[in-house]
Amino acid sequence: MSLFITFEGVEGSGKTTQIQRLKKYLTRKGIPCKVTREPGGPPISEKIRKILLDPDHREMLPLSELFLYEASRAQHIKEVIKPFLKKGGVILCDRFNDATLAYQGYGRKIDCDLIQKLNRFSSQGIEPDLTLLLDCPSDLGLKRALQRNRISKNEKEGRFEREKIQFHRRVRKGYLAIAKKEPRRVKVIDTRAGEEKVFEKIREIVDDLLVRSSQFGVRS
Ligand code: TMP
């Protein structure tokens, strides 16, 4: 059985914590599981991540940004995602194609049709079986993200956190529009319910997917 699960959400939506919890849960069930992220994954994509998130790169054009996300993804798919899915197991990926549509499309206002074409191209036929959209109001998420960066002293990853609140609201609107268009794949979870409740919901959704995939083979 192979499954590709992606996590999406605005800044500070708590994806990292929930991904780690789900990984533990699946591992306890004896299911091989790999956590990865975008931008990032293999060494080349991690280098691209550094370029993308460096707050000193103020001159970066939206189009350069878009191509770098797509480049990171092409490498990630080829080196990590495809080989793992072939072996069998569950991939938990922190952001994927939807992030490009929400951030570069809705956030930066680049043509959404162009982004969808590029996404299809870079992801080489791989699509998520399930996307968990961890949702919260943009102001709350941003506050959490800024707090987290201060605590971890992770000031080098702050290029997006510095964007104006209007940008983050457009991103959230984009994510919710994607979820509305693809309700079977994208499940929206309100993170204001708190970490425990959010995980309960995730477990319910993933258990259901596991049952369906063992009965009908969602992917293989
Ligand atoms: P992270 O902080 O969740 O690891 O994500 C890194 C940042 O990159 C986050 O601000 C969202 C942004 N991003 C895009 O703008 N487009 C994309 O395609 C992806 C994958 C992430």
PDB file of C-alpha atoms and ligand atoms in Angstrom:
ATOM      1  CA  MET A   1       0.000   0.000   0.000  1.00  0.00           C
ATOM      2  CA  SER A   2       1.282   3.469  -0.935  1.00  0.00           C
ATOM      3  CA  LEU A   3      -0.281   6.727   0.123  1.00  0.00           C
ATOM      4  CA  PHE A   4       0.728  10.314  -0.433  1.00  0.00           C
ATOM      5  CA  ILE A   5      -0.639  12.679   2.223  1.00  0.00           C
ATOM      6  CA  THR A   6       0.082  16.405   2.151  1.00  0.00           C
ATOM      7  CA  PHE A   7      -0.342  19.000   4.886  1.00  0.00           C
ATOM      8  CA  GLU A   8      -1.151  22.586   4.026  1.00  0.00           C
ATOM      9  CA  GLY A   9      -2.053  25.753   5.877  1.00  0.00           C
ATOM     10  CA  VAL A  10      -1.223  29.365   6.560  1.00  0.00           C
ATOM     11  CA  GLU A  11       1.837  30.288   8.630  1.00  0.00           C
ATOM     12  CA  GLY A  12       1.567  29.039  12.212  1.00  0.00           C
ATOM     13  CA  SER A  13      -1.206  26.534  11.555  1.00  0.00           C
ATOM     14  CA  GLY A  14       0.632  23.813  13.519  1.00  0.00           C
ATOM     15  CA  LYS A  15       1.463  21.455  10.624  1.00  0.00           C
ATOM     16  CA  THR A  16       4.818  20.330  11.984  1.00  0.00           C
ATOM     17  CA  THR A  17       3.414  19.158  15.332  1.00  0.00           C
ATOM     18  CA  GLN A  18       0.553  17.266  13.688  1.00  0.00           C
ATOM     19  CA  ILE A  19       2.834  15.629  11.108  1.00  0.00           C
ATOM     20  CA  GLN A  20       5.091  14.308  13.890  1.00  0.00           C
ATOM     21  CA  ARG A  21       2.070  12.976  15.814  1.00  0.00           C
ATOM     22  CA  LEU A  22       0.699  11.241  12.752  1.00  0.00           C
ATOM     23  CA  LYS A  23       4.087   9.737  11.982  1.00  0.00           C
ATOM     24  CA  LYS A  24       4.259   8.245  15.496  1.00  0.00           C
ATOM     25  CA  TYR A  25       0.708   6.919  15.180  1.00  0.00           C
ATOM     26  CA  LEU A  26       1.361   5.232  11.814  1.00  0.00           C
ATOM     27  CA  THR A  27       4.706   3.821  12.932  1.00  0.00           C
ATOM     28  CA  ARG A  28       3.028   2.247  15.972  1.00  0.00           C
ATOM     29  CA  LYS A  29       0.600   0.577  13.563  1.00  0.00           C
ATOM     30  CA  GLY A  30       3.614  -0.874  11.728  1.00  0.00           C
ATOM     31  CA  ILE A  31       3.110   1.235   8.609  1.00  0.00           C
ATOM     32  CA  PRO A  32       6.331   2.459   6.930  1.00  0.00           C
ATOM     33  CA  CYS A  33       6.184   6.203   6.923  1.00  0.00           C
ATOM     34  CA  LYS A  34       8.333   9.069   5.631  1.00  0.00           C
ATOM     35  CA  VAL A  35       8.141  12.728   6.589  1.00  0.00           C
ATOM     36  CA  THR A  36       9.339  15.251   4.058  1.00  0.00           C
ATOM     37  CA  ARG A  37       8.692  18.881   3.140  1.00  0.00           C
ATOM     38  CA  GLU A  38       8.503  21.482   0.406  1.00  0.00           C
ATOM     39  CA  PRO A  39      10.461  23.388  -0.405  1.00  0.00           C
ATOM     40  CA  GLY A  40      13.058  20.820   0.580  1.00  0.00           C
ATOM     41  CA  GLY A  41      13.607  17.086   0.849  1.00  0.00           C
ATOM     42  CA  PRO A  42      16.756  15.987  -1.023  1.00  0.00           C
ATOM     43  CA  PRO A  43      19.980  18.046  -0.675  1.00  0.00           C
ATOM     44  CA  ILE A  44      19.474  20.117  -3.858  1.00  0.00           C
ATOM     45  CA  SER A  45      15.915  21.041  -2.815  1.00  0.00           C
ATOM     46  CA  GLU A  46      17.102  21.925   0.702  1.00  0.00           C
ATOM     47  CA  LYS A  47      19.628  24.305  -0.882  1.00  0.00           C
ATOM     48  CA  ILE A  48      16.841  25.854  -2.951  1.00  0.00           C
ATOM     49  CA  ARG A  49      14.815  26.216   0.292  1.00  0.00           C
ATOM     50  CA  LYS A  50      17.616  28.303   1.823  1.00  0.00           C
ATOM     51  CA  ILE A  51      17.595  30.648  -1.175  1.00  0.00           C
ATOM     52  CA  LEU A  52      13.797  30.926  -1.116  1.00  0.00           C
ATOM     53  CA  LEU A  53      13.382  31.653   2.578  1.00  0.00           C
ATOM     54  CA  ASP A  54      16.380  33.913   3.145  1.00  0.00           C
ATOM     55  CA  PRO A  55      14.922  37.232   4.416  1.00  0.00           C
ATOM     56  CA  ASP A  56      17.884  39.096   2.832  1.00  0.00           C
ATOM     57  CA  HIS A  57      16.587  38.161  -0.638  1.00  0.00           C
ATOM     58  CA  ARG A  58      14.241  41.127  -0.819  1.00  0.00           C
ATOM     59  CA  GLU A  59      14.794  41.618  -4.583  1.00  0.00           C
ATOM     60  CA  MET A  60      13.534  38.155  -5.496  1.00  0.00           C
ATOM     61  CA  LEU A  61      10.937  38.427  -8.261  1.00  0.00           C
ATOM     62  CA  PRO A  62       7.644  36.543  -7.820  1.00  0.00           C
ATOM     63  CA  LEU A  63       8.443  34.682 -11.052  1.00  0.00           C
ATOM     64  CA  SER A  64      11.911  33.622  -9.822  1.00  0.00           C
ATOM     65  CA  GLU A  65      10.269  32.472  -6.620  1.00  0.00           C
ATOM     66  CA  LEU A  66       7.719  30.418  -8.562  1.00  0.00           C
ATOM     67  CA  PHE A  67      10.370  28.698 -10.682  1.00  0.00           C
ATOM     68  CA  LEU A  68      12.488  27.881  -7.632  1.00  0.00           C
ATOM     69  CA  TYR A  69       9.525  26.218  -5.869  1.00  0.00           C
ATOM     70  CA  GLU A  70       8.851  24.203  -9.011  1.00  0.00           C
ATOM     71  CA  ALA A  71      12.543  23.268  -9.361  1.00  0.00           C
ATOM     72  CA  SER A  72      12.673  22.127  -5.747  1.00  0.00           C
ATOM     73  CA  ARG A  73       9.555  20.004  -6.357  1.00  0.00           C
ATOM     74  CA  ALA A  74      10.837  18.338  -9.549  1.00  0.00           C
ATOM     75  CA  GLN A  75      13.958  17.198  -7.704  1.00  0.00           C
ATOM     76  CA  HIS A  76      11.951  16.124  -4.639  1.00  0.00           C
ATOM     77  CA  ILE A  77       9.536  14.016  -6.702  1.00  0.00           C
ATOM     78  CA  LYS A  78      12.323  12.291  -8.593  1.00  0.00           C
ATOM     79  CA  GLU A  79      14.680  11.636  -5.682  1.00  0.00           C
ATOM     80  CA  VAL A  80      12.340  11.072  -2.729  1.00  0.00           C
ATOM     81  CA  ILE A  81       8.606  10.813  -3.386  1.00  0.00           C
ATOM     82  CA  LYS A  82       8.473   8.516  -6.431  1.00  0.00           C
ATOM     83  CA  PRO A  83      11.036   5.986  -5.107  1.00  0.00           C
ATOM     84  CA  PHE A  84       9.331   5.829  -1.698  1.00  0.00           C
ATOM     85  CA  LEU A  85       5.836   5.340  -3.148  1.00  0.00           C
ATOM     86  CA  LYS A  86       7.208   2.582  -5.352  1.00  0.00           C
ATOM     87  CA  LYS A  87       8.564   0.721  -2.296  1.00  0.00           C
ATOM     88  CA  GLY A  88       5.281   1.112  -0.393  1.00  0.00           C
ATOM     89  CA  GLY A  89       4.346   3.164   2.656  1.00  0.00           C
ATOM     90  CA  VAL A  90       2.889   6.518   3.585  1.00  0.00           C
ATOM     91  CA  ILE A  91       4.505   9.844   2.724  1.00  0.00           C
ATOM     92  CA  LEU A  92       3.630  12.793   4.941  1.00  0.00           C
ATOM     93  CA  CYS A  93       4.634  15.912   3.053  1.00  0.00           C
ATOM     94  CA  ASP A  94       4.643  19.358   4.632  1.00  0.00           C
ATOM     95  CA  ARG A  95       3.235  21.460   1.738  1.00  0.00           C
ATOM     96  CA  PHE A  96       3.021  20.628  -1.974  1.00  0.00           C
ATOM     97  CA  ASN A  97       1.340  21.927  -5.166  1.00  0.00           C
ATOM     98  CA  ASP A  98      -1.518  23.647  -3.314  1.00  0.00           C
ATOM     99  CA  ALA A  99       0.983  25.889  -1.520  1.00  0.00           C
ATOM    100  CA  THR A 100       2.251  27.205  -4.861  1.00  0.00           C
ATOM    101  CA  LEU A 101      -1.277  27.973  -5.999  1.00  0.00           C
ATOM    102  CA  ALA A 102      -2.178  29.634  -2.677  1.00  0.00           C
ATOM    103  CA  TYR A 103       1.068  31.619  -2.130  1.00  0.00           C
ATOM    104  CA  GLN A 104       2.291  32.411  -5.644  1.00  0.00           C
ATOM    105  CA  GLY A 105      -1.176  32.428  -7.264  1.00  0.00           C
ATOM    106  CA  TYR A 106      -3.490  34.039  -4.712  1.00  0.00           C
ATOM    107  CA  GLY A 107      -0.742  35.666  -2.593  1.00  0.00           C
ATOM    108  CA  ARG A 108       1.590  37.014  -5.316  1.00  0.00           C
ATOM    109  CA  LYS A 109      -1.171  37.229  -7.949  1.00  0.00           C
ATOM    110  CA  ILE A 110       0.659  35.206 -10.635  1.00  0.00           C
ATOM    111  CA  ASP A 111      -1.704  33.660 -13.191  1.00  0.00           C
ATOM    112  CA  CYS A 112      -3.281  30.555 -11.599  1.00  0.00           C
ATOM    113  CA  ASP A 113      -3.541  28.669 -14.918  1.00  0.00           C
ATOM    114  CA  LEU A 114       0.193  29.044 -15.455  1.00  0.00           C
ATOM    115  CA  ILE A 115       0.868  27.777 -11.929  1.00  0.00           C
ATOM    116  CA  GLN A 116      -1.375  24.766 -12.366  1.00  0.00           C
ATOM    117  CA  LYS A 117       0.427  23.879 -15.602  1.00  0.00           C
ATOM    118  CA  LEU A 118       3.836  24.201 -13.949  1.00  0.00           C
ATOM    119  CA  ASN A 119       2.635  22.194 -10.932  1.00  0.00           C
ATOM    120  CA  ARG A 120       1.510  19.357 -13.188  1.00  0.00           C
ATOM    121  CA  PHE A 121       4.838  19.458 -14.986  1.00  0.00           C
ATOM    122  CA  SER A 122       7.052  19.470 -11.885  1.00  0.00           C
ATOM    123  CA  SER A 123       5.051  16.840  -9.989  1.00  0.00           C
ATOM    124  CA  GLN A 124       5.343  14.364 -12.893  1.00  0.00           C
ATOM    125  CA  GLY A 125       1.918  12.756 -12.506  1.00  0.00           C
ATOM    126  CA  ILE A 126       2.075  12.410  -8.724  1.00  0.00           C
ATOM    127  CA  GLU A 127      -0.976  13.752  -6.893  1.00  0.00           C
ATOM    128  CA  PRO A 128      -1.826  13.591  -3.184  1.00  0.00           C
ATOM    129  CA  ASP A 129      -4.379  10.971  -2.102  1.00  0.00           C
ATOM    130  CA  LEU A 130      -5.325  13.244   0.783  1.00  0.00           C
ATOM    131  CA  THR A 131      -4.593  16.836   1.745  1.00  0.00           C
ATOM    132  CA  LEU A 132      -5.133  18.023   5.295  1.00  0.00           C
ATOM    133  CA  LEU A 133      -5.659  21.775   5.302  1.00  0.00           C
ATOM    134  CA  LEU A 134      -5.002  23.079   8.803  1.00  0.00           C
ATOM    135  CA  ASP A 135      -6.938  26.296   8.853  1.00  0.00           C
ATOM    136  CA  CYS A 136      -6.948  29.288  11.170  1.00  0.00           C
ATOM    137  CA  PRO A 137      -7.472  33.041  10.768  1.00  0.00           C
ATOM    138  CA  SER A 138      -4.350  34.583   9.209  1.00  0.00           C
ATOM    139  CA  ASP A 139      -3.686  37.046  12.070  1.00  0.00           C
ATOM    140  CA  LEU A 140      -3.686  34.249  14.654  1.00  0.00           C
ATOM    141  CA  GLY A 141      -1.425  32.001  12.554  1.00  0.00           C
ATOM    142  CA  LEU A 142       1.018  34.795  11.855  1.00  0.00           C
ATOM    143  CA  LYS A 143       1.237  35.668  15.545  1.00  0.00           C
ATOM    144  CA  ARG A 144       2.027  32.009  16.353  1.00  0.00           C
ATOM    145  CA  ALA A 145       4.641  31.779  13.567  1.00  0.00           C
ATOM    146  CA  LEU A 146       6.462  34.931  14.674  1.00  0.00           C
ATOM    147  CA  GLN A 147       6.496  33.701  18.261  1.00  0.00           C
ATOM    148  CA  ARG A 148       7.852  30.290  17.163  1.00  0.00           C
ATOM    149  CA  ASN A 149      10.655  31.908  15.104  1.00  0.00           C
ATOM    150  CA  ARG A 150      11.678  34.076  18.050  1.00  0.00           C
ATOM    151  CA  ILE A 151      11.776  31.079  20.396  1.00  0.00           C
ATOM    152  CA  SER A 152      13.757  28.867  17.988  1.00  0.00           C
ATOM    153  CA  LYS A 153      15.863  31.887  16.873  1.00  0.00           C
ATOM    154  CA  ASN A 154      15.039  30.747  13.351  1.00  0.00           C
ATOM    155  CA  GLU A 155      15.281  34.273  11.950  1.00  0.00           C
ATOM    156  CA  LYS A 156      16.732  32.952   8.670  1.00  0.00           C
ATOM    157  CA  GLU A 157      13.398  31.468   7.586  1.00  0.00           C
ATOM    158  CA  GLY A 158      11.278  34.575   7.841  1.00  0.00           C
ATOM    159  CA  ARG A 159      10.823  35.951   4.315  1.00  0.00           C
ATOM    160  CA  PHE A 160       7.112  35.121   4.195  1.00  0.00           C
ATOM    161  CA  GLU A 161       6.333  35.989   7.805  1.00  0.00           C
ATOM    162  CA  ARG A 162       7.412  39.552   6.924  1.00  0.00           C
ATOM    163  CA  GLU A 163       4.703  39.902   4.293  1.00  0.00           C
ATOM    164  CA  LYS A 164       1.746  42.147   5.092  1.00  0.00           C
ATOM    165  CA  ILE A 165      -1.370  40.645   6.671  1.00  0.00           C
ATOM    166  CA  GLN A 166      -3.301  41.230   3.406  1.00  0.00           C
ATOM    167  CA  PHE A 167      -0.937  38.818   1.653  1.00  0.00           C
ATOM    168  CA  HIS A 168      -1.609  36.116   4.260  1.00  0.00           C
ATOM    169  CA  ARG A 169      -5.358  36.671   4.001  1.00  0.00           C
ATOM    170  CA  ARG A 170      -5.196  36.150   0.241  1.00  0.00           C
ATOM    171  CA  VAL A 171      -3.209  32.927   0.806  1.00  0.00           C
ATOM    172  CA  ARG A 172      -5.845  31.619   3.217  1.00  0.00           C
ATOM    173  CA  LYS A 173      -8.602  32.557   0.778  1.00  0.00           C
ATOM    174  CA  GLY A 174      -6.716  30.621  -1.915  1.00  0.00           C
ATOM    175  CA  TYR A 175      -6.442  27.519   0.236  1.00  0.00           C
ATOM    176  CA  LEU A 176     -10.138  27.610   1.098  1.00  0.00           C
ATOM    177  CA  ALA A 177     -11.020  28.030  -2.592  1.00  0.00           C
ATOM    178  CA  ILE A 178      -8.931  24.954  -3.472  1.00  0.00           C
ATOM    179  CA  ALA A 179     -10.685  22.966  -0.712  1.00  0.00           C
ATOM    180  CA  LYS A 180     -14.082  24.034  -2.001  1.00  0.00           C
ATOM    181  CA  LYS A 181     -13.175  22.899  -5.516  1.00  0.00           C
ATOM    182  CA  GLU A 182     -11.773  19.527  -4.414  1.00  0.00           C
ATOM    183  CA  PRO A 183     -13.698  18.462  -1.303  1.00  0.00           C
ATOM    184  CA  ARG A 184     -12.912  14.759  -1.733  1.00  0.00           C
ATOM    185  CA  ARG A 185      -9.153  15.267  -1.574  1.00  0.00           C
ATOM    186  CA  VAL A 186      -8.849  18.345   0.637  1.00  0.00           C
ATOM    187  CA  LYS A 187     -10.162  18.166   4.214  1.00  0.00           C
ATOM    188  CA  VAL A 188     -10.304  21.445   6.142  1.00  0.00           C
ATOM    189  CA  ILE A 189      -9.558  21.256   9.868  1.00  0.00           C
ATOM    190  CA  ASP A 190     -10.106  24.257  12.139  1.00  0.00           C
ATOM    191  CA  THR A 191      -6.998  24.459  14.324  1.00  0.00           C
ATOM    192  CA  ARG A 192      -8.644  26.760  16.869  1.00  0.00           C
ATOM    193  CA  ALA A 193     -10.083  23.549  18.370  1.00  0.00           C
ATOM    194  CA  GLY A 194      -6.634  22.889  19.922  1.00  0.00           C
ATOM    195  CA  GLU A 195      -3.859  20.347  19.285  1.00  0.00           C
ATOM    196  CA  GLU A 196      -5.657  17.280  20.766  1.00  0.00           C
ATOM    197  CA  LYS A 197      -8.934  17.793  18.914  1.00  0.00           C
ATOM    198  CA  VAL A 198      -7.096  18.519  15.684  1.00  0.00           C
ATOM    199  CA  PHE A 199      -5.144  15.269  15.968  1.00  0.00           C
ATOM    200  CA  GLU A 200      -8.313  13.280  16.742  1.00  0.00           C
ATOM    201  CA  LYS A 201      -9.844  14.603  13.533  1.00  0.00           C
ATOM    202  CA  ILE A 202      -6.711  13.825  11.519  1.00  0.00           C
ATOM    203  CA  ARG A 203      -6.593  10.270  12.906  1.00  0.00           C
ATOM    204  CA  GLU A 204     -10.235   9.731  11.983  1.00  0.00           C
ATOM    205  CA  ILE A 205      -9.691  10.913   8.400  1.00  0.00           C
ATOM    206  CA  VAL A 206      -6.468   8.928   7.954  1.00  0.00           C
ATOM    207  CA  ASP A 207      -7.933   5.733   9.462  1.00  0.00           C
ATOM    208  CA  ASP A 208     -10.783   5.986   7.000  1.00  0.00           C
ATOM    209  CA  LEU A 209      -8.330   6.409   4.118  1.00  0.00           C
ATOM    210  CA  LEU A 210      -6.293   3.407   5.303  1.00  0.00           C
ATOM    211  CA  VAL A 211      -9.405   1.224   5.340  1.00  0.00           C
ATOM    212  CA  ARG A 212     -10.461   2.400   1.893  1.00  0.00           C
ATOM    213  CA  SER A 213      -6.990   1.921   0.444  1.00  0.00           C
ATOM    214  CA  SER A 214      -6.638  -1.597   1.826  1.00  0.00           C
ATOM    215  CA  GLN A 215     -10.080  -2.495   0.417  1.00  0.00           C
ATOM    216  CA  PHE A 216      -9.996  -0.717  -2.910  1.00  0.00           C
ATOM    217  CA  GLY A 217      -6.346   0.281  -3.339  1.00  0.00           C
ATOM    218  CA  VAL A 218      -6.571   4.085  -3.533  1.00  0.00           C
ATOM    219  CA  ARG A 219      -3.094   4.187  -5.108  1.00  0.00           C
ATOM    220  CA  SER A 220      -1.768   0.613  -5.333  1.00  0.00           C
TER     221      SER A 220
HETATM  222  P1  TMP B   1       7.123  26.196   5.850  1.00  0.00           P
HETATM  223  O1  TMP B   1       7.441  27.388   6.686  1.00  0.00           O
HETATM  224  O2  TMP B   1       5.755  25.652   6.058  1.00  0.00           O
HETATM  225  O3  TMP B   1       8.188  25.158   5.851  1.00  0.00           O
HETATM  226  O4  TMP B   1       7.036  26.726   4.314  1.00  0.00           O
HETATM  227  C1  TMP B   1       7.986  27.524   3.788  1.00  0.00           C
HETATM  228  C2  TMP B   1       7.407  28.778   3.180  1.00  0.00           C
HETATM  229  O5  TMP B   1       7.338  28.631   1.764  1.00  0.00           O
HETATM  230  C3  TMP B   1       6.014  29.135   3.661  1.00  0.00           C
HETATM  231  O6  TMP B   1       6.011  30.526   3.961  1.00  0.00           O
HETATM  232  C4  TMP B   1       5.147  28.890   2.455  1.00  0.00           C
HETATM  233  C5  TMP B   1       6.073  29.068   1.288  1.00  0.00           C
HETATM  234  N1  TMP B   1       5.746  28.282   0.091  1.00  0.00           N
HETATM  235  C6  TMP B   1       5.367  28.957  -1.071  1.00  0.00           C
HETATM  236  O7  TMP B   1       5.265  30.177  -1.081  1.00  0.00           O
HETATM  237  N2  TMP B   1       5.118  28.217  -2.196  1.00  0.00           N
HETATM  238  C7  TMP B   1       5.253  26.858  -2.234  1.00  0.00           C
HETATM  239  O8  TMP B   1       5.034  26.234  -3.282  1.00  0.00           O
HETATM  240  C8  TMP B   1       5.649  26.167  -1.020  1.00  0.00           C
HETATM  241  C9  TMP B   1       5.816  24.682  -1.043  1.00  0.00           C
HETATM  242  C10 TMP B   1       5.883  26.918   0.108  1.00  0.00           C
END
